[in-house]
Amino acid sequence: MGYSILELVLRRLRQAGFRADAAYPGQKYPQIGETVATAHIEKVDRANLTVTMEISIISPAATGGTACEVEALRATEILRWAGAVCVQNGCTYDGVSQVYVVSILATFTGTTDADDCTIWPGFYCYVDGKIQRFAANIRVEEVTGRQLEYAMGEASPTGVSEGCHCWNIELEEVIPAGSAVTAEAGTDFTLKLITDEKTEEFEHCTWLSTSRTYSKEGLRRVHKGVALSRKEVTDGQA
């Protein structure tokens, strides 16, 4: 299933360490001692299946406007990784609440209905904690290593033997021309895969091959490798 867009935005911000909650227009900002983020639906365009969220990054006056802008830049990158087209506005000062505020408009493409706004964020892939922002497709194949056993002279199998258990992983990246190309992971790295259904971590990973296709549009890079272990993690662990 898809996440509600508000849920997705808050989840991603919280995973990045922000104290984030739903906004309540018209309500005064509470006294805060650290930078916080609030979010609400700014606009829904059902004809084009887009939803625009407004995210406010709010910092105490004591931290200064620059600190608020830097945190807003970080939030903008997080929302962009989540699939939004973002516009970050300038920093303003609220003298009544004594806070600096930077507004971000994040537009998502998704599905909407009369009761809710949801999106299909697809998947997010991290290698040793670093987002693979150009990841386009990922394929995971579980290899049990099991084989049929046969008795001497018998045509039908008599059992199944256990073998080496591993996971084959194929990750495709589509890197637009002019974009900085990240260094490729070597051996014994951890790959985290976040989907709508679950979060998985693959450990002791190694890329066995990498192919590169260059075009005027950019670089298509395909990694093929193996992971020796896998586990599912909860939101708190993710």
Tab-separated table of N, CA and C in Angstrom, residues 146-152 154-162:
chain	number	residue	atom	x	y	z
A	146	ARG	N	19.672	-25.290	-1.886
A	146	ARG	CA	19.153	-26.651	-1.696
A	146	ARG	C	19.223	-27.447	-3.003
A	147	GLN	N	19.494	-28.732	-2.881
A	147	GLN	CA	19.561	-29.611	-4.037
A	147	GLN	C	18.842	-30.925	-3.736
A	148	LEU	N	18.268	-31.511	-4.792
A	148	LEU	CA	17.607	-32.800	-4.633
A	148	LEU	C	18.658	-33.902	-4.452
A	149	GLU	N	18.353	-34.846	-3.575
A	149	GLU	CA	19.230	-35.989	-3.359
A	149	GLU	C	18.604	-37.243	-3.976
A	150	TYR	N	19.452	-38.063	-4.551
A	150	TYR	CA	18.977	-39.294	-5.200
A	150	TYR	C	19.736	-40.491	-4.633
A	151	ALA	N	19.038	-41.560	-4.474
A	151	ALA	CA	19.674	-42.821	-4.080
A	151	ALA	C	20.201	-43.517	-5.331
A	152	MET	N	21.230	-44.311	-5.138
A	152	MET	CA	21.834	-45.026	-6.247
A	152	MET	C	20.789	-45.859	-6.993
A	154	GLU	N	17.986	-44.888	-8.275
A	154	GLU	CA	16.608	-44.415	-8.159
A	154	GLU	C	16.409	-43.185	-9.047
A	155	ALA	N	15.257	-43.129	-9.749
A	155	ALA	CA	14.950	-41.983	-10.614
A	155	ALA	C	14.290	-40.847	-9.839
A	156	SER	N	13.588	-41.177	-8.786
A	156	SER	CA	12.888	-40.157	-7.992
A	156	SER	C	13.782	-39.681	-6.855
A	157	PRO	N	13.717	-38.390	-6.505
A	157	PRO	CA	14.533	-37.881	-5.403
A	157	PRO	C	14.100	-38.463	-4.068
A	158	THR	N	15.060	-38.641	-3.200
A	158	THR	CA	14.784	-39.191	-1.872
A	158	THR	C	14.820	-38.134	-0.774
A	159	GLY	N	15.271	-36.927	-1.108
A	159	GLY	CA	15.346	-35.881	-0.101
A	159	GLY	C	15.922	-34.600	-0.681
A	160	VAL	N	16.136	-33.643	0.209
A	160	VAL	CA	16.696	-32.343	-0.182
A	160	VAL	C	17.851	-32.028	0.746
A	161	SER	N	19.003	-31.663	0.168
A	161	SER	CA	20.167	-31.294	0.964
A	161	SER	C	20.248	-29.784	1.098
A	162	GLU	N	20.740	-29.323	2.244
A	162	GLU	CA	20.910	-27.898	2.481
A	162	GLU	C	22.238	-27.432	1.881
